mmCIF file of C-alpha atoms and ligand atoms in Angstrom:
data_model
loop_
_atom_site.group_PDB
_atom_site.id
_atom_site.type_symbol
_atom_site.label_atom_id
_atom_site.label_comp_id
_atom_site.label_asym_id
_atom_site.label_seq_id
_atom_site.Cartn_x
_atom_site.Cartn_y
_atom_site.Cartn_z
ATOM 1 C CA MET A 23 17.855 -20.234 -6.243
ATOM 2 C CA SER A 24 17.208 -21.485 -2.729
ATOM 3 C CA LYS A 25 16.497 -25.198 -2.535
ATOM 4 C CA GLU A 26 14.970 -24.774 0.915
ATOM 5 C CA ILE A 27 12.433 -22.209 -0.252
ATOM 6 C CA LEU A 28 11.578 -24.247 -3.327
ATOM 7 C CA GLU A 29 10.993 -27.348 -1.197
ATOM 8 C CA LYS A 30 8.603 -25.398 1.037
ATOM 9 C CA ILE A 31 6.780 -23.511 -1.713
ATOM 10 C CA ALA A 32 6.467 -26.108 -4.498
ATOM 11 C CA PRO A 33 3.927 -28.308 -2.609
ATOM 12 C CA ILE A 34 1.825 -25.200 -1.951
ATOM 13 C CA ALA A 35 2.061 -24.064 -5.579
ATOM 14 C CA ALA A 36 0.950 -27.542 -6.645
ATOM 15 C CA HIS A 37 -2.551 -26.657 -5.444
ATOM 16 C CA PHE A 38 -2.877 -23.948 -8.127
ATOM 17 C CA ASP A 39 -3.597 -24.361 -11.803
ATOM 18 C CA LEU A 40 -0.064 -23.656 -13.068
ATOM 19 C CA ARG A 41 0.119 -26.156 -15.955
ATOM 20 C CA GLY A 42 3.737 -27.105 -15.385
ATOM 21 C CA VAL A 43 6.527 -27.911 -12.964
ATOM 22 C CA VAL A 44 7.689 -25.328 -10.433
ATOM 23 C CA THR A 45 11.440 -25.030 -10.909
ATOM 24 C CA ASP A 46 12.161 -21.996 -8.744
ATOM 25 C CA ALA A 47 10.638 -19.906 -5.962
ATOM 26 C CA GLU A 48 12.297 -16.737 -4.660
ATOM 27 C CA PRO A 49 11.225 -14.130 -2.117
ATOM 28 C CA TRP A 50 9.999 -11.123 -4.077
ATOM 29 C CA GLY A 51 9.419 -7.415 -3.523
ATOM 30 C CA SER A 52 9.542 -5.401 -0.327
ATOM 31 C CA GLY A 53 5.953 -5.308 0.915
ATOM 32 C CA HIS A 54 5.455 -4.997 4.667
ATOM 33 C CA ILE A 55 2.438 -7.282 4.977
ATOM 34 C CA ASN A 56 2.239 -10.461 2.896
ATOM 35 C CA ASN A 57 4.895 -13.093 2.109
ATOM 36 C CA THR A 58 5.534 -12.793 -1.602
ATOM 37 C CA PHE A 59 7.409 -15.219 -3.882
ATOM 38 C CA ARG A 60 8.094 -15.269 -7.586
ATOM 39 C CA LEU A 61 7.582 -18.736 -9.012
ATOM 40 C CA THR A 62 9.212 -20.023 -12.165
ATOM 41 C CA VAL A 63 7.144 -22.731 -13.813
ATOM 42 C CA ASP A 64 8.373 -24.913 -16.647
ATOM 43 C CA GLN A 65 5.446 -25.091 -19.071
ATOM 44 C CA SER A 66 6.557 -27.491 -21.816
ATOM 45 C CA GLY A 67 10.021 -25.949 -21.941
ATOM 46 C CA LEU A 68 8.859 -22.367 -21.503
ATOM 47 C CA ALA A 69 9.763 -20.595 -18.214
ATOM 48 C CA VAL A 70 6.653 -18.766 -17.011
ATOM 49 C CA HIS A 71 6.483 -16.669 -13.827
ATOM 50 C CA TYR A 72 3.757 -16.316 -11.224
ATOM 51 C CA ILE A 73 3.418 -14.462 -7.935
ATOM 52 C CA LEU A 74 2.520 -16.644 -4.950
ATOM 53 C CA GLN A 75 1.589 -14.914 -1.709
ATOM 54 C CA GLY A 76 1.099 -16.155 1.799
ATOM 55 C CA ILE A 77 -1.732 -13.927 3.012
ATOM 56 C CA ASN A 78 -1.177 -12.215 6.355
ATOM 57 C CA GLN A 79 -4.100 -13.534 8.369
ATOM 58 C CA ARG A 80 -3.423 -11.338 11.370
ATOM 59 C CA VAL A 81 -4.067 -8.328 9.147
ATOM 60 C CA PHE A 82 -6.761 -9.966 6.969
ATOM 61 C CA PRO A 83 -8.673 -12.493 9.067
ATOM 62 C CA ASN A 84 -11.521 -12.960 6.552
ATOM 63 C CA VAL A 85 -9.638 -14.240 3.514
ATOM 64 C CA ALA A 86 -12.760 -15.436 1.651
ATOM 65 C CA LYS A 87 -14.316 -11.947 1.755
ATOM 66 C CA LEU A 88 -10.950 -10.336 1.011
ATOM 67 C CA MET A 89 -10.520 -12.416 -2.133
ATOM 68 C CA GLU A 90 -14.127 -11.777 -3.169
ATOM 69 C CA ASN A 91 -13.243 -8.051 -3.158
ATOM 70 C CA ILE A 92 -10.138 -8.694 -5.256
ATOM 71 C CA GLN A 93 -12.094 -10.847 -7.703
ATOM 72 C CA ARG A 94 -14.646 -8.082 -8.177
ATOM 73 C CA VAL A 95 -12.010 -5.361 -8.590
ATOM 74 C CA THR A 96 -9.771 -7.320 -10.979
ATOM 75 C CA LYS A 97 -12.731 -8.436 -13.079
ATOM 76 C CA HIS A 98 -14.012 -4.897 -13.403
ATOM 77 C CA VAL A 99 -10.628 -3.334 -14.201
ATOM 78 C CA ALA A 100 -9.962 -6.087 -16.766
ATOM 79 C CA SER A 101 -13.341 -5.444 -18.407
ATOM 80 C CA ARG A 102 -12.317 -1.811 -18.798
ATOM 81 C CA ASN A 103 -9.086 -2.805 -20.564
ATOM 82 C CA PRO A 104 -10.089 -5.792 -22.713
ATOM 83 C CA LEU A 105 -7.027 -5.524 -24.974
ATOM 84 C CA ASP A 106 -4.398 -5.153 -22.268
ATOM 85 C CA SER A 107 -3.671 -8.308 -20.264
ATOM 86 C CA ARG A 108 -1.309 -6.412 -17.924
ATOM 87 C CA ALA A 109 -3.823 -3.726 -16.926
ATOM 88 C CA SER A 110 -5.220 -5.819 -14.094
ATOM 89 C CA LEU A 111 -4.010 -8.493 -11.724
ATOM 90 C CA THR A 112 -5.212 -11.963 -12.791
ATOM 91 C CA ILE A 113 -6.005 -14.494 -10.079
ATOM 92 C CA ILE A 114 -5.177 -18.174 -10.627
ATOM 93 C CA ASN A 115 -7.668 -20.421 -8.875
ATOM 94 C CA SER A 116 -6.726 -23.296 -6.610
ATOM 95 C CA ASP A 117 -7.726 -26.943 -6.985
ATOM 96 C CA ALA A 118 -10.644 -26.201 -4.665
ATOM 97 C CA ASN A 119 -11.807 -23.879 -7.473
ATOM 98 C CA LEU A 120 -11.343 -20.919 -5.154
ATOM 99 C CA PRO A 121 -9.194 -17.804 -5.564
ATOM 100 C CA TYR A 122 -7.039 -19.010 -2.649
ATOM 101 C CA TRP A 123 -5.905 -22.220 -0.979
ATOM 102 C CA GLN A 124 -5.804 -22.982 2.740
ATOM 103 C CA ASN A 125 -3.155 -25.357 3.965
ATOM 104 C CA PRO A 126 -4.962 -27.862 6.239
ATOM 105 C CA ALA A 127 -1.674 -28.563 8.032
ATOM 106 C CA ASP A 128 -1.254 -25.078 9.507
ATOM 107 C CA GLY A 129 -4.316 -23.063 8.433
ATOM 108 C CA GLU A 130 -2.245 -20.608 6.340
ATOM 109 C CA PHE A 131 -3.829 -19.064 3.225
ATOM 110 C CA TYR A 132 -2.146 -18.622 -0.167
ATOM 111 C CA ARG A 133 -3.053 -17.045 -3.504
ATOM 112 C CA VAL A 134 -1.453 -16.852 -6.942
ATOM 113 C CA TYR A 135 -1.426 -14.110 -9.584
ATOM 114 C CA ILE A 136 -0.065 -14.078 -13.116
ATOM 115 C CA PHE A 137 3.308 -12.313 -12.998
ATOM 116 C CA ILE A 138 3.273 -8.987 -14.809
ATOM 117 C CA GLU A 139 6.238 -9.107 -17.187
ATOM 118 C CA GLY A 140 8.138 -6.198 -18.666
ATOM 119 C CA ALA A 141 7.361 -3.929 -15.735
ATOM 120 C CA LYS A 142 8.723 -3.295 -12.257
ATOM 121 C CA THR A 143 7.976 -1.564 -8.995
ATOM 122 C CA VAL A 144 10.344 0.928 -7.367
ATOM 123 C CA ASP A 145 10.605 1.559 -3.638
ATOM 124 C CA ALA A 146 11.338 5.251 -4.141
ATOM 125 C CA VAL A 147 11.013 7.561 -7.138
ATOM 126 C CA THR A 148 14.043 8.774 -9.010
ATOM 127 C CA CYS A 149 12.466 11.420 -11.290
ATOM 128 C CA PRO A 150 9.295 13.512 -11.771
ATOM 129 C CA GLU A 151 8.226 11.350 -14.738
ATOM 130 C CA GLN A 152 7.831 8.347 -12.393
ATOM 131 C CA ALA A 153 5.694 10.420 -10.036
ATOM 132 C CA PHE A 154 3.561 11.581 -12.968
ATOM 133 C CA GLN A 155 3.061 8.044 -14.324
ATOM 134 C CA ALA A 156 2.322 6.475 -10.938
ATOM 135 C CA ALA A 157 -0.287 9.111 -10.078
ATOM 136 C CA LYS A 158 -1.843 8.874 -13.539
ATOM 137 C CA ALA A 159 -2.238 5.112 -13.069
ATOM 138 C CA PHE A 160 -3.776 5.433 -9.588
ATOM 139 C CA GLY A 161 -6.188 8.095 -10.902
ATOM 140 C CA ALA A 162 -7.183 5.809 -13.790
ATOM 141 C CA PHE A 163 -7.714 2.979 -11.311
ATOM 142 C CA GLN A 164 -10.100 5.087 -9.205
ATOM 143 C CA CYS A 165 -11.860 6.203 -12.350
ATOM 144 C CA ALA A 166 -12.316 2.613 -13.571
ATOM 145 C CA LEU A 167 -13.798 1.555 -10.221
ATOM 146 C CA ALA A 168 -16.291 4.410 -10.039
ATOM 147 C CA ASP A 169 -19.035 2.335 -11.691
ATOM 148 C CA MET A 170 -18.156 -1.133 -10.413
ATOM 149 C CA PRO A 171 -21.431 -3.051 -10.007
ATOM 150 C CA GLY A 172 -22.395 -5.116 -6.960
ATOM 151 C CA GLY A 173 -22.609 -2.632 -4.095
ATOM 152 C CA PRO A 174 -19.958 -1.569 -1.597
ATOM 153 C CA LEU A 175 -16.825 -3.661 -1.142
ATOM 154 C CA PHE A 176 -16.233 -5.540 2.099
ATOM 155 C CA GLU A 177 -14.215 -3.455 4.589
ATOM 156 C CA SER A 178 -11.093 -5.625 4.725
ATOM 157 C CA ILE A 179 -9.569 -3.510 7.523
ATOM 158 C CA VAL A 180 -12.169 -1.591 9.483
ATOM 159 C CA ASP A 181 -11.327 2.105 10.060
ATOM 160 C CA PHE A 182 -8.088 1.674 8.103
ATOM 161 C CA HIS A 183 -7.643 5.416 7.517
ATOM 162 C CA HIS A 184 -9.714 6.654 10.454
ATOM 163 C CA THR A 185 -6.870 8.817 11.747
ATOM 164 C CA PRO A 186 -8.553 9.737 15.084
ATOM 165 C CA LYS A 187 -8.994 6.019 15.837
ATOM 166 C CA ARG A 188 -5.315 5.523 14.956
ATOM 167 C CA PHE A 189 -4.633 8.078 17.703
ATOM 168 C CA VAL A 190 -6.746 6.091 20.159
ATOM 169 C CA LYS A 191 -4.564 3.024 19.471
ATOM 170 C CA PHE A 192 -1.441 5.139 19.813
ATOM 171 C CA HIS A 193 -2.556 6.496 23.218
ATOM 172 C CA LYS A 194 -3.222 2.951 24.426
ATOM 173 C CA ALA A 195 0.182 1.738 23.250
ATOM 174 C CA LEU A 196 1.841 4.726 24.884
ATOM 175 C CA ALA A 197 0.002 4.256 28.186
ATOM 176 C CA GLU A 198 0.972 0.565 28.260
ATOM 177 C CA ASP A 199 4.521 1.098 26.948
ATOM 178 C CA LYS A 200 4.945 -2.689 27.153
ATOM 179 C CA LEU A 201 8.627 -2.741 26.233
ATOM 180 C CA GLY A 202 9.689 0.502 27.903
ATOM 181 C CA ARG A 203 10.434 2.055 24.517
ATOM 182 C CA ALA A 204 8.665 5.404 25.016
ATOM 183 C CA LYS A 205 11.841 6.862 26.494
ATOM 184 C CA PHE A 206 13.618 6.295 23.166
ATOM 185 C CA CYS A 207 11.082 8.271 21.133
ATOM 186 C CA GLN A 208 9.883 11.218 23.224
ATOM 187 C CA LYS A 209 10.499 13.650 20.375
ATOM 188 C CA GLU A 210 8.336 11.601 18.016
ATOM 189 C CA ILE A 211 5.629 11.184 20.669
ATOM 190 C CA ASP A 212 5.521 14.970 21.144
ATOM 191 C CA PHE A 213 5.342 15.498 17.382
ATOM 192 C CA ALA A 214 2.414 13.091 17.092
ATOM 193 C CA LEU A 215 0.530 14.706 19.988
ATOM 194 C CA ALA A 216 1.006 18.169 18.487
ATOM 195 C CA HIS A 217 -0.774 16.952 15.337
ATOM 196 C CA GLU A 218 -3.720 15.193 16.927
ATOM 197 C CA GLN A 219 -6.185 18.036 16.471
ATOM 198 C CA GLU A 220 -6.258 18.075 12.675
ATOM 199 C CA ALA A 221 -6.509 14.279 12.425
ATOM 200 C CA SER A 222 -10.297 14.313 12.070
ATOM 201 C CA ILE A 223 -10.670 16.744 9.150
ATOM 202 C CA VAL A 224 -11.270 14.128 6.439
ATOM 203 C CA VAL A 225 -13.293 11.619 8.494
ATOM 204 C CA ASP A 226 -15.557 14.442 9.707
ATOM 205 C CA LEU A 227 -16.164 15.649 6.150
ATOM 206 C CA LEU A 228 -16.914 12.088 5.032
ATOM 207 C CA ALA A 229 -19.388 11.709 7.895
ATOM 208 C CA ASN A 230 -21.218 14.977 7.226
ATOM 209 C CA GLY A 231 -21.347 14.632 3.438
ATOM 210 C CA GLY A 232 -18.705 17.269 2.734
ATOM 211 C CA LEU A 233 -16.653 14.620 0.942
ATOM 212 C CA PRO A 234 -18.005 11.659 -1.075
ATOM 213 C CA SER A 235 -17.203 8.062 -0.234
ATOM 214 C CA ARG A 236 -15.804 6.254 -3.298
ATOM 215 C CA VAL A 237 -14.124 2.947 -4.123
ATOM 216 C CA THR A 238 -10.490 3.598 -3.279
ATOM 217 C CA HIS A 239 -7.279 1.591 -3.098
ATOM 218 C CA ASN A 240 -6.083 2.910 0.256
ATOM 219 C CA ASP A 241 -2.478 1.706 -0.077
ATOM 220 C CA THR A 242 -1.154 3.648 -3.052
ATOM 221 C CA LYS A 243 2.493 3.587 -2.146
ATOM 222 C CA ILE A 244 4.877 3.795 -5.047
ATOM 223 C CA ASN A 245 5.747 0.097 -4.973
ATOM 224 C CA ASN A 246 2.105 -0.836 -5.450
ATOM 225 C CA VAL A 247 2.056 0.260 -9.088
ATOM 226 C CA MET A 248 3.974 -1.532 -11.845
ATOM 227 C CA LEU A 249 5.843 0.745 -14.261
ATOM 228 C CA ASP A 250 6.619 -0.391 -17.809
ATOM 229 C CA ASP A 251 10.311 -1.210 -18.332
ATOM 230 C CA LYS A 252 10.439 0.526 -21.705
ATOM 231 C CA THR A 253 7.990 3.444 -21.571
ATOM 232 C CA GLY A 254 7.918 4.046 -17.800
ATOM 233 C CA GLU A 255 4.114 4.198 -17.935
ATOM 234 C CA GLY A 256 2.019 2.799 -15.095
ATOM 235 C CA VAL A 257 0.739 -0.512 -16.416
ATOM 236 C CA CYS A 258 -1.003 -2.034 -13.404
ATOM 237 C CA VAL A 259 -2.115 -1.092 -9.916
ATOM 238 C CA ILE A 260 -1.401 -4.032 -7.599
ATOM 239 C CA ASP A 261 -1.753 -4.935 -3.889
ATOM 240 C CA LEU A 262 -5.540 -4.756 -3.864
ATOM 241 C CA ASP A 263 -6.082 -5.994 -0.288
ATOM 242 C CA THR A 264 -7.297 -2.648 0.972
ATOM 243 C CA CYS A 265 -9.650 -1.731 -1.894
ATOM 244 C CA MET A 266 -12.788 -0.626 -0.096
ATOM 245 C CA PRO A 267 -14.967 2.451 0.440
ATOM 246 C CA GLY A 268 -12.902 5.525 1.276
ATOM 247 C CA SER A 269 -11.900 9.010 0.230
ATOM 248 C CA VAL A 270 -9.747 9.734 -2.817
ATOM 249 C CA LEU A 271 -7.706 11.810 -0.365
ATOM 250 C CA TYR A 272 -6.516 8.590 1.282
ATOM 251 C CA ASP A 273 -5.071 7.502 -2.052
ATOM 252 C CA PHE A 274 -3.632 10.817 -3.114
ATOM 253 C CA GLY A 275 -2.255 11.453 0.371
ATOM 254 C CA ASP A 276 -0.409 8.140 0.348
ATOM 255 C CA GLU A 277 0.943 8.942 -3.110
ATOM 256 C CA ILE A 278 2.321 12.209 -1.736
ATOM 257 C CA ARG A 279 3.784 10.289 1.201
ATOM 258 C CA THR A 280 5.752 7.862 -0.953
ATOM 259 C CA THR A 281 6.345 9.759 -4.174
ATOM 260 C CA THR A 282 7.571 13.241 -3.267
ATOM 261 C CA ALA A 283 10.930 12.267 -1.782
ATOM 262 C CA THR A 284 13.706 10.204 -3.320
ATOM 263 C CA ALA A 285 14.864 8.840 0.057
ATOM 264 C CA ALA A 286 13.770 5.412 1.254
ATOM 265 C CA GLU A 287 10.917 5.139 3.750
ATOM 266 C CA ASP A 288 13.400 3.804 6.319
ATOM 267 C CA GLU A 289 16.327 6.174 5.598
ATOM 268 C CA ARG A 290 18.264 6.763 8.809
ATOM 269 C CA ASP A 291 20.015 9.927 7.664
ATOM 270 C CA LEU A 292 17.211 12.486 7.884
ATOM 271 C CA SER A 293 19.261 15.076 5.990
ATOM 272 C CA LYS A 294 18.565 12.926 2.918
ATOM 273 C CA VAL A 295 14.799 13.003 3.471
ATOM 274 C CA ILE A 296 13.684 15.947 1.389
ATOM 275 C CA PHE A 297 10.149 16.760 0.299
ATOM 276 C CA ASP A 298 10.535 17.816 -3.337
ATOM 277 C CA LEU A 299 8.013 20.321 -4.665
ATOM 278 C CA GLY A 300 8.885 19.366 -8.267
ATOM 279 C CA LEU A 301 7.911 15.737 -7.570
ATOM 280 C CA PHE A 302 4.718 16.952 -5.904
ATOM 281 C CA GLU A 303 3.841 19.006 -8.975
ATOM 282 C CA ALA A 304 4.449 16.045 -11.295
ATOM 283 C CA LEU A 305 2.252 13.922 -9.030
ATOM 284 C CA VAL A 306 -0.607 16.441 -9.122
ATOM 285 C CA LYS A 307 -0.365 16.737 -12.912
ATOM 286 C CA GLY A 308 -0.382 12.967 -13.400
ATOM 287 C CA TYR A 309 -3.276 12.459 -11.018
ATOM 288 C CA LEU A 310 -5.432 15.211 -12.490
ATOM 289 C CA THR A 311 -4.883 13.802 -16.010
ATOM 290 C CA THR A 312 -7.061 10.842 -15.082
ATOM 291 C CA ALA A 313 -8.950 11.932 -11.939
ATOM 292 C CA GLY A 314 -9.466 15.632 -12.655
ATOM 293 C CA GLY A 315 -12.778 14.957 -14.371
ATOM 294 C CA PHE A 316 -14.591 13.453 -11.413
ATOM 295 C CA LEU A 317 -13.117 15.149 -8.333
ATOM 296 C CA THR A 318 -15.286 17.642 -6.422
ATOM 297 C CA ALA A 319 -13.960 21.123 -5.624
ATOM 298 C CA GLU A 320 -13.569 20.111 -1.965
ATOM 299 C CA GLU A 321 -11.548 17.019 -2.871
ATOM 300 C CA LYS A 322 -9.261 19.163 -5.032
ATOM 301 C CA ARG A 323 -8.892 21.772 -2.303
ATOM 302 C CA LEU A 324 -7.751 19.154 0.182
ATOM 303 C CA LEU A 325 -5.244 17.375 -2.093
ATOM 304 C CA PRO A 326 -2.180 19.129 -0.583
ATOM 305 C CA PHE A 327 -3.446 18.630 2.989
ATOM 306 C CA SER A 328 -3.974 14.902 2.322
ATOM 307 C CA GLY A 329 -0.179 14.546 2.041
ATOM 308 C CA ARG A 330 0.568 15.510 5.589
ATOM 309 C CA LEU A 331 -2.540 13.751 6.906
ATOM 310 C CA LEU A 332 -1.607 10.389 5.395
ATOM 311 C CA THR A 333 2.128 10.799 5.996
ATOM 312 C CA GLY A 334 1.486 11.722 9.613
ATOM 313 C CA GLU A 335 -0.960 8.837 10.001
ATOM 314 C CA CYS A 336 1.572 6.372 8.618
ATOM 315 C CA GLY A 337 4.273 7.771 10.907
ATOM 316 C CA LEU A 338 1.869 7.361 13.814
ATOM 317 C CA ARG A 339 1.186 3.737 12.819
ATOM 318 C CA PHE A 340 4.937 2.999 12.697
ATOM 319 C CA LEU A 341 5.389 4.667 16.091
ATOM 320 C CA THR A 342 2.482 2.704 17.582
ATOM 321 C CA ASP A 343 3.903 -0.544 16.217
ATOM 322 C CA TYR A 344 7.311 0.323 17.654
ATOM 323 C CA LEU A 345 5.744 0.899 21.087
ATOM 324 C CA GLU A 346 3.702 -2.304 20.808
ATOM 325 C CA GLY A 347 6.771 -4.410 19.959
ATOM 326 C CA ASP A 348 6.675 -4.589 16.123
ATOM 327 C CA THR A 349 3.698 -6.868 15.719
ATOM 328 C CA TYR A 350 2.150 -5.406 12.538
ATOM 329 C CA PHE A 351 4.748 -4.259 9.972
ATOM 330 C CA LYS A 352 7.545 -6.638 8.983
ATOM 331 C CA ILE A 353 10.834 -5.335 10.351
ATOM 332 C CA HIS A 354 14.368 -6.190 9.250
ATOM 333 C CA ARG A 355 16.408 -4.551 12.007
ATOM 334 C CA GLU A 356 16.019 -3.253 15.538
ATOM 335 C CA GLY A 357 14.301 0.130 15.663
ATOM 336 C CA HIS A 358 13.119 -0.260 12.066
ATOM 337 C CA ASN A 359 9.627 1.055 12.791
ATOM 338 C CA LEU A 360 11.050 4.030 14.673
ATOM 339 C CA ASP A 361 13.338 4.830 11.730
ATOM 340 C CA ARG A 362 10.311 4.698 9.444
ATOM 341 C CA CYS A 363 8.328 6.938 11.786
ATOM 342 C CA ARG A 364 11.128 9.513 11.780
ATOM 343 C CA THR A 365 11.205 9.855 7.975
ATOM 344 C CA GLN A 366 7.442 10.273 7.902
ATOM 345 C CA PHE A 367 7.404 12.985 10.573
ATOM 346 C CA GLU A 368 10.300 14.758 8.857
ATOM 347 C CA LEU A 369 8.300 14.807 5.617
ATOM 348 C CA VAL A 370 5.243 16.165 7.440
ATOM 349 C CA ARG A 371 7.375 18.948 8.894
ATOM 350 C CA GLN A 372 8.606 19.923 5.435
ATOM 351 C CA MET A 373 5.128 19.682 3.894
ATOM 352 C CA GLU A 374 3.895 22.102 6.541
ATOM 353 C CA GLU A 375 6.627 24.547 5.560
ATOM 354 C CA LYS A 376 5.716 24.263 1.885
ATOM 355 C CA GLU A 377 1.954 24.138 2.267
ATOM 356 C CA ALA A 378 1.323 27.564 0.711
ATOM 357 C CA ALA A 379 3.281 26.614 -2.424
ATOM 358 C CA MET A 380 1.494 23.238 -2.618
ATOM 359 C CA ASN A 381 -1.910 24.924 -2.376
ATOM 360 C CA ALA A 382 -0.982 27.545 -4.944
ATOM 361 C CA PHE A 383 0.087 24.877 -7.426
ATOM 362 C CA VAL A 384 -3.114 22.824 -7.085
ATOM 363 C CA LYS A 385 -5.200 25.961 -7.492
HETATM 364 P P1 ADP G 23 2.417 -6.505 0.239
HETATM 365 O O1 ADP G 23 0.956 -6.475 0.571
HETATM 366 O O2 ADP G 23 3.210 -7.285 1.205
HETATM 367 O O3 ADP G 23 2.943 -5.114 0.025
HETATM 368 P P2 ADP G 23 2.312 -6.808 -2.658
HETATM 369 O O4 ADP G 23 1.051 -7.412 -3.174
HETATM 370 O O5 ADP G 23 2.468 -5.340 -2.789
HETATM 371 O O6 ADP G 23 2.532 -7.285 -1.144
HETATM 372 O O7 ADP G 23 3.521 -7.535 -3.404
HETATM 373 C C1 ADP G 23 4.861 -7.257 -3.052
HETATM 374 C C2 ADP G 23 5.673 -6.923 -4.296
HETATM 375 O O8 ADP G 23 5.638 -8.043 -5.223
HETATM 376 C C3 ADP G 23 5.173 -5.735 -5.116
HETATM 377 O O9 ADP G 23 5.683 -4.515 -4.627
HETATM 378 C C4 ADP G 23 5.681 -6.073 -6.508
HETATM 379 O O10 ADP G 23 7.039 -5.688 -6.654
HETATM 380 C C5 ADP G 23 5.610 -7.601 -6.562
HETATM 381 N N1 ADP G 23 4.366 -8.074 -7.213
HETATM 382 C C6 ADP G 23 3.171 -8.297 -6.625
HETATM 383 N N2 ADP G 23 2.267 -8.774 -7.511
HETATM 384 C C7 ADP G 23 2.914 -8.851 -8.704
HETATM 385 C C8 ADP G 23 2.540 -9.310 -10.024
HETATM 386 N N3 ADP G 23 1.327 -9.790 -10.282
HETATM 387 N N4 ADP G 23 3.480 -9.262 -11.002
HETATM 388 C C9 ADP G 23 4.743 -8.814 -10.749
HETATM 389 N N5 ADP G 23 5.151 -8.394 -9.531
HETATM 390 C C10 ADP G 23 4.263 -8.413 -8.517
HETATM 391 C C1 GN1 G 24 1.880 -1.448 4.179
HETATM 392 O O1 GN1 G 24 1.451 -3.766 2.098
HETATM 393 P P1 GN1 G 24 2.353 -2.616 1.826
HETATM 394 O O2 GN1 G 24 3.763 -2.834 2.211
HETATM 395 O O3 GN1 G 24 2.167 -2.154 0.399
HETATM 396 C C2 GN1 G 24 0.551 -1.033 4.785
HETATM 397 C C3 GN1 G 24 0.223 0.398 4.377
HETATM 398 C C4 GN1 G 24 1.336 1.324 4.855
HETATM 399 C C5 GN1 G 24 2.638 0.849 4.261
HETATM 400 C C6 GN1 G 24 3.803 1.649 4.772
HETATM 401 C C7 GN1 G 24 -2.398 -3.390 4.678
HETATM 402 O O4 GN1 G 24 1.785 -1.437 2.761
HETATM 403 O O5 GN1 G 24 -0.988 0.800 4.967
HETATM 404 O O6 GN1 G 24 1.065 2.634 4.444
HETATM 405 O O7 GN1 G 24 2.887 -0.538 4.589
HETATM 406 N N1 GN1 G 24 -0.500 -1.945 4.348
HETATM 407 C C8 GN1 G 24 -1.397 -2.429 5.228
HETATM 408 O O8 GN1 G 24 4.901 1.418 3.978
HETATM 409 O O9 GN1 G 24 -1.400 -2.116 6.414
HETATM 410 MG MG1 MG G 25 2.534 -3.739 -1.443
#
């Protein structure tokens, strides 16, 4: 327990309907965007946990619209699973009767969710069963959102997976090279440039009707799904900030990115970064269990390609952030974003080598 953290967080938590006394607050998880804490609340002698998050306003400037999206998504997913309280995130309102609270002292925004007990997230998979369960849960999530009423969701990050526009940002960062870092990553820059041409395949198909736009999660990394401690099943898809219109390929591609290698996203020893076809196969099987019924033939055809598209795009985003001076993703050491970029590009390279086998399996 850190007294300092508790002293900072408890007055914030007091603005939410927690029905007890906050006795502990600890930094939680390893997300790159928000500031997450697990609260322990004494409710008449019972220790109950909650998740409190400081919302990253640089990434999500319109918090009211962001939380409206999350309210709609959580309500709809919960209505689909009326007997399972863990199947959806549950928002706790603030004393302003809003799904968030803004601190008048510094303008920062906070939100609280019920803590999902008896389940955990992992930062990297350890076995094919985990890949299967994670993909099955993300497929079920997409399926549940297919008939969400109320029209399109608000675009919380405009052009989030518009890979060609990600290249435009990269070119700008490279031309400016504010910190003189380009000289440390010429190999990665060359790799990115060599892949620019195929960056528009999915956005072009979305624009010309070759692929449907659906409600997608857009950030389906392995630590955004909670896996049951006992059964290993995916119990809840979390981190709903980027739920908005998109292609299922964005979701499946990001699952491939984070669920087909056992190495960490920031592994420095690239010999440990190995794209595993067995994990890929488990992922496809899990995903098609729940999503197979609604995918078009074109979506299915592009499932393997989505892996290198989204992995390459993420590598490009890490590289851009490195060049820009680490202003977007949280970093914990010097060169962290470059390390992350390197694992992503290494995975892309291996996916290219194994593309024929990936295609054959999906077929
Ligand atoms: P970020 O946007 O920074 O990635 P997340 O919303 O993914 O933040 O939360 C970070 C981590 O906190 C998750 O990976 C998960 O381990 C944990 N977490 C988030 N929400 C819950 C919840 N409701 N119950 C239990 N753990 C949670
Ligand atoms: C961020 O929020 P988190 O850590 O789950 C990022 C994703 C990246 C991912 C890379 C809103 O995800 O897009 O793929 O890091 N989220 C946002 O690990 O930018
Ligand atoms: Mg997350």
